[in-house]
Amino acid sequence: MAAMSPLFGRKTPRSPRPSGAPQAGPPPPSSARPEDHLVTLVRKPGCHLCDDAQLVVEKVCGELGVPWEQKDITEDARLHDQYWEQIPVVLVDGRQHTFWRVNEERLRRALTDRCA
């Protein structure tokens, strides 16, 4: 079974999601504090949008005390296969938050709105 790629309108094979793979959509509500979240920036070297995204992630996570990490799609075949059309990709707690452009206020809300 094939699905249309939302990016380029071409058919892409649909494969089952490997266990442990990031899930799409917002994380479920929780009572976690901002610093209990983990932000992951999926990127590749030489990507100017990735550099822009990193500045936003560093700023927001630094201000809120949220740990963050970066992963390089050139070093991880699974991430490359999943995200090569979308980088940079930002994951919050393993779930896709956004891709291409990172909105500072939207990321801040994602890290604080679920906190009680």
Short mmCIF file of C-alpha atoms in Angstrom, two decimals, residues 1 13-18:
data_model
loop_
_atom_site.label_atom_id
_atom_site.label_comp_id
_atom_site.label_asym_id
_atom_site.label_seq_id
_atom_site.Cartn_x
_atom_site.Cartn_y
_atom_site.Cartn_z
CA MET A 1 0.00 0.00 0.00
CA PRO A 13 5.90 3.17 0.37
CA ARG A 14 4.20 2.81 3.70
CA SER A 15 6.12 0.67 6.10
CA PRO A 16 5.33 -0.28 9.66
CA ARG A 17 6.91 2.01 12.24
CA PRO A 18 9.80 0.28 13.97
#
